[in-house]
Coordinates of C-alpha atoms in Angstrom, one line a residue:
M1 CA 57.5 183.0 267.5
N2 CA 60.2 184.4 269.8
L3 CA 61.0 188.0 268.7
S4 CA 64.3 188.1 270.6
A5 CA 65.5 184.9 269.0
E6 CA 64.5 186.2 265.6
L7 CA 66.5 189.4 266.1
S8 CA 69.5 187.5 267.5
E9 CA 69.7 185.0 264.7
F10 CA 69.2 187.7 262.0
L11 CA 72.0 189.8 263.3
R12 CA 74.3 186.8 263.8
T13 CA 73.7 185.5 260.3
R14 CA 74.3 189.0 258.8
R15 CA 77.7 189.2 260.8
A16 CA 78.7 185.8 259.5
R17 CA 78.5 186.8 255.9
L18 CA 81.0 189.7 256.3
R19 CA 84.8 189.4 256.7
P20 CA 86.8 192.1 258.4
E21 CA 89.0 192.8 255.4
E22 CA 85.8 193.4 253.2
V23 CA 84.6 196.2 255.4
G24 CA 87.9 197.9 256.4
V25 CA 88.2 196.5 259.9
V26 CA 91.5 195.5 261.3
P27 CA 90.9 191.9 262.6
V28 CA 91.1 191.4 266.4
P29 CA 94.1 189.2 267.1
G30 CA 93.5 185.7 268.2
V31 CA 91.9 182.5 267.0
R32 CA 88.7 183.2 265.1
R33 CA 85.9 181.0 266.4
V34 CA 83.1 182.5 264.4
A35 CA 82.5 183.0 260.7
G36 CA 82.5 186.6 259.6
L37 CA 82.7 189.6 261.9
R38 CA 83.0 189.3 265.6
R39 CA 80.7 191.3 267.8
E40 CA 83.5 193.7 268.8
E41 CA 84.5 194.2 265.2
L42 CA 80.9 195.1 264.2
A43 CA 80.5 197.3 267.2
Q44 CA 83.7 199.2 266.2
L45 CA 82.5 199.5 262.6
A46 CA 79.1 200.9 263.8
G47 CA 80.5 203.2 266.4
I48 CA 78.8 201.7 269.4
S49 CA 80.1 199.9 272.5
V50 CA 80.5 196.1 272.4
D51 CA 78.4 195.8 275.5
Y52 CA 75.5 197.7 273.9
Y53 CA 75.7 195.8 270.7
T54 CA 75.7 192.5 272.6
R55 CA 72.5 193.5 274.4
V56 CA 70.9 194.4 271.1
E57 CA 71.9 191.1 269.5
Q58 CA 70.6 189.2 272.5
G59 CA 67.3 191.0 272.4
R60 CA 67.8 192.7 275.7
I61 CA 67.0 196.2 274.4
R62 CA 63.3 196.6 274.2
R63 CA 63.4 199.3 271.4
V64 CA 66.6 200.0 269.6
S65 CA 67.0 203.7 268.6
D66 CA 66.8 204.9 265.0
S67 CA 70.4 206.0 265.1
V68 CA 71.7 202.6 266.2
I69 CA 69.6 200.8 263.6
E70 CA 71.0 203.0 260.9
S71 CA 74.6 202.6 262.1
L72 CA 74.3 198.8 262.3
A73 CA 72.4 198.6 259.0
G74 CA 75.2 200.5 257.3
A75 CA 77.9 198.5 259.0
L76 CA 76.2 195.2 258.0
R77 CA 75.6 196.4 254.5
L78 CA 71.9 195.6 254.7
D79 CA 69.8 196.1 251.6
Q80 CA 66.4 197.9 251.7
H81 CA 64.4 194.8 252.6
E82 CA 66.9 193.7 255.2
Q83 CA 66.8 197.2 256.8
E84 CA 63.0 197.0 256.9
H85 CA 63.1 193.6 258.6
F86 CA 65.8 194.7 261.1
R87 CA 63.7 197.7 262.1
N88 CA 60.5 195.6 262.5
L89 CA 62.4 193.3 264.8
A90 CA 64.3 196.0 266.7
Q91 CA 61.3 198.3 267.1
P92 CA 58.3 196.0 267.8
P93 CA 54.8 197.5 268.5
R94 CA 54.4 198.5 272.2
Q95 CA 51.4 196.3 272.4
A96 CA 50.8 192.9 270.7
S97 CA 48.5 193.3 267.7
R98 CA 45.1 191.8 267.7
E99 CA 44.3 188.6 265.8
P100 CA 43.8 189.9 262.2
G101 CA 40.4 189.5 260.7
Q102 CA 39.5 187.8 257.4
Q103 CA 40.8 189.4 254.3
R104 CA 38.4 190.0 251.5
V105 CA 38.9 191.4 248.0
R106 CA 36.6 194.2 247.0
P107 CA 34.1 193.4 244.3
G108 CA 35.4 196.0 241.9
L109 CA 38.9 194.3 242.0
R110 CA 37.4 190.9 241.2
I111 CA 35.6 192.4 238.2
M112 CA 38.9 193.8 237.0
L113 CA 40.6 190.5 237.4
D114 CA 37.9 188.8 235.3
A115 CA 38.3 191.5 232.6
L116 CA 42.0 190.6 232.2
T117 CA 41.2 187.7 229.8
D118 CA 44.7 187.3 228.4
V119 CA 46.7 188.3 231.5
P120 CA 47.3 185.8 234.3
A121 CA 46.7 187.8 237.6
Y122 CA 45.9 187.1 241.2
I123 CA 45.7 188.8 244.6
V124 CA 48.0 187.7 247.4
G125 CA 47.3 188.7 251.1
R126 CA 48.9 187.9 254.4
R127 CA 51.1 184.8 254.8
L128 CA 51.2 184.6 250.9
D129 CA 47.6 183.4 250.8
V130 CA 46.0 183.6 247.4
L131 CA 42.7 185.6 247.9
A132 CA 41.5 185.9 244.3
W133 CA 42.5 185.0 240.7
N134 CA 41.3 185.1 237.1
E135 CA 40.9 182.3 234.7
M136 CA 44.3 182.7 233.1
A137 CA 46.0 182.5 236.5
R138 CA 44.0 179.3 237.2
A139 CA 45.2 177.8 234.0
L140 CA 48.8 178.9 234.3
V141 CA 49.7 178.9 238.0
A142 CA 47.3 176.5 239.8
D143 CA 43.8 175.2 239.7
F144 CA 42.8 177.4 242.7
P145 CA 39.1 176.4 242.8
A146 CA 40.1 172.7 243.2
L147 CA 42.3 173.5 246.2
T148 CA 41.1 173.8 249.8
P149 CA 41.4 177.3 251.4
K150 CA 44.5 176.2 253.4
E151 CA 46.2 175.0 250.2
R152 CA 45.6 178.3 248.4
N153 CA 49.0 179.6 249.6
L154 CA 52.0 180.3 247.5
A155 CA 54.5 178.9 250.0
R156 CA 52.5 175.6 250.3
L157 CA 52.1 175.4 246.6
V158 CA 55.9 175.8 246.0
F159 CA 57.1 173.6 248.8
L160 CA 54.4 171.0 249.4
D161 CA 52.8 170.5 246.0
E162 CA 54.6 167.6 244.2
R163 CA 53.9 169.3 240.8
A164 CA 55.8 172.5 241.7
R165 CA 59.2 171.3 240.5
E166 CA 57.7 170.4 237.1
I167 CA 55.8 173.7 236.8
Y168 CA 58.8 175.8 237.8
P169 CA 62.0 174.9 235.9
E170 CA 63.8 177.5 238.2
W171 CA 62.2 176.0 241.3
E172 CA 65.1 176.6 243.7
H173 CA 65.3 180.3 242.8
I174 CA 61.5 180.8 243.2
A175 CA 61.5 178.7 246.4
R176 CA 64.3 180.8 248.0
N177 CA 62.4 184.0 247.1
V178 CA 59.3 182.5 248.8
V179 CA 61.3 181.9 252.0
G180 CA 62.6 185.5 251.9
N181 CA 59.1 186.8 251.5
L182 CA 57.8 184.8 254.4
R183 CA 60.7 186.0 256.6
L184 CA 59.6 189.6 255.9
E185 CA 56.1 188.6 256.9
V186 CA 57.4 187.3 260.2
G187 CA 59.0 190.7 260.9
R188 CA 55.8 192.5 260.2
H189 CA 53.6 190.1 262.1
F190 CA 55.8 188.2 264.6
D191 CA 52.8 187.5 266.8
D192 CA 50.6 186.0 264.0
I193 CA 49.8 182.5 265.3
R194 CA 48.7 181.2 261.8
L195 CA 51.9 182.5 260.2
A196 CA 53.9 180.6 262.9
G197 CA 51.8 177.5 262.1
L198 CA 52.6 177.8 258.4
V199 CA 56.3 178.2 259.0
G200 CA 56.2 175.2 261.4
D201 CA 54.4 173.0 259.0
L202 CA 56.7 173.9 256.1
S203 CA 59.7 173.3 258.3
L204 CA 58.5 169.8 259.3
R205 CA 57.5 168.7 255.8
S206 CA 60.2 170.3 253.6
P207 CA 63.9 169.8 254.2
E208 CA 64.7 172.6 251.7
F209 CA 62.5 175.1 253.5
R210 CA 63.9 174.1 256.9
S211 CA 67.5 174.6 255.6
W212 CA 66.9 177.9 253.9
W213 CA 64.7 179.3 256.7
A214 CA 67.7 178.9 259.1
G215 CA 69.6 181.3 256.9
H216 CA 67.3 184.3 257.9
D217 CA 67.5 185.8 254.4
V218 CA 64.9 188.3 253.5
K219 CA 63.8 189.1 249.9
S220 CA 60.9 190.8 248.1
R221 CA 60.9 190.7 244.3
T222 CA 58.3 193.1 243.0
F223 CA 59.1 192.6 239.3
G224 CA 61.2 190.3 237.1
T225 CA 60.7 187.3 234.9
K226 CA 59.4 183.8 235.7
T227 CA 59.3 180.6 233.6
F228 CA 56.5 178.2 233.7
R229 CA 56.3 174.7 232.2
H230 CA 52.7 174.2 231.1
P231 CA 51.4 170.8 229.8
E232 CA 49.5 172.4 226.9
V233 CA 51.7 175.2 225.7
G234 CA 55.2 174.2 226.9
L235 CA 57.7 176.6 228.4
V236 CA 56.5 180.1 228.9
R237 CA 58.8 182.9 230.2
L238 CA 56.8 185.9 231.4
H239 CA 57.4 189.3 232.9
F240 CA 55.7 189.9 236.3
S241 CA 54.9 193.0 238.3
T242 CA 53.5 193.3 241.8
F243 CA 51.3 196.2 242.8
Q244 CA 50.5 197.0 246.4
L245 CA 46.8 198.0 246.9
A246 CA 46.4 201.5 248.4
E247 CA 43.3 200.6 250.3
D248 CA 44.9 197.5 251.9
P249 CA 48.7 197.4 251.9
E250 CA 48.6 193.7 252.9
Q251 CA 47.0 192.8 249.5
K252 CA 49.1 192.7 246.4
L253 CA 48.1 192.2 242.7
I254 CA 50.5 190.1 240.8
A255 CA 50.2 190.1 237.0
Y256 CA 52.1 188.4 234.2
A257 CA 52.6 189.6 230.7
A258 CA 54.6 188.6 227.5
E259 CA 56.4 190.8 225.1
A260 CA 54.5 191.4 221.9
G261 CA 55.3 189.0 219.1
S262 CA 57.2 186.7 221.4
D263 CA 56.8 182.9 221.8
A264 CA 55.4 183.6 225.2
A265 CA 52.7 185.9 223.8
T266 CA 51.7 183.1 221.4
A267 CA 51.6 180.6 224.2
L268 CA 49.3 182.9 226.3
R269 CA 46.9 183.3 223.3
L270 CA 46.8 179.6 222.9
L271 CA 46.1 179.2 226.6
A272 CA 43.3 181.8 226.5
S273 CA 41.8 180.0 223.5
W274 CA 42.1 176.6 225.2
N275 CA 40.4 178.1 228.3
A276 CA 37.6 179.5 226.2
T277 CA 36.6 175.9 225.1
L278 CA 36.1 174.8 228.8
A279 CA 32.8 175.0 230.6
P280 CA 32.4 178.2 232.6
R281 CA 33.4 178.0 236.2
P282 CA 33.8 180.4 239.1
V283 CA 37.2 182.0 238.7
S284 CA 37.8 185.2 240.7
A285 CA 37.7 184.1 244.3
A286 CA 36.9 181.3 246.7
D287 CA 33.4 181.0 247.9
P288 CA 32.8 183.8 250.5
A289 CA 31.7 181.1 252.9
D290 CA 35.2 179.7 253.2
A291 CA 36.2 183.3 253.8
I292 CA 39.9 183.3 253.1
D293 CA 40.3 182.0 256.7
R294 CA 43.7 180.2 256.4
S295 CA 43.7 178.4 259.7

């Protein structure tokens, strides 16, 4: 991926969504050829020179200072995740990072997953790869053991699995959040070859992904609700929470729960009971031999 192009397009799309009158800037006279703020208007709002801002947007400043990042973030009204993404792009590591190694889930965490017999839960790593899961997650979200290592990826499941639109009644909302999460991943690991390959594959095979990716939106929902349509128990609306693991910040535990006494709680109990009648099968992780290597 081209870091300068990422930074340029991100800033351009953030400018395009703001109108001068919304941010208290007197419009520059003349015919407006761009949507949203012009470069000179944004520079005025941020208190920097037009020339300097132009060089920032064109990726000609190797490392943008904290003060300029803060000024531009305020002027562009960036939210927390947009500010993080902007900083990652504007202050890249001085040296390219080494190719990351395989991610593995520690045994104790797998034991905990298996102990959650009535709570769907799974571990997500880099590039939205699913690293481990419990039986309830297998039954509700996807039959992870039946998938190849490459297919065990939330973005691939949402955009390339033909069943996704049936499983998720709010598919577009979920899919847009996936795009936003992947965009954050790009900012954190812009030199990750496998991440670039994932984005390229999704862009080629999904017109929706290709369109939304061009918007350069970033999102990270760490809690909320999500609705599933399950063939056995019907519609299930669950609360979810995401927990970042202290020992590996790139691994996150995602768990779903239902309010006590709700229809969703009844559906989860039915699903757990249905699972109990099935023959035992490996549930908590892929075979170590395929090693979560998502090439």
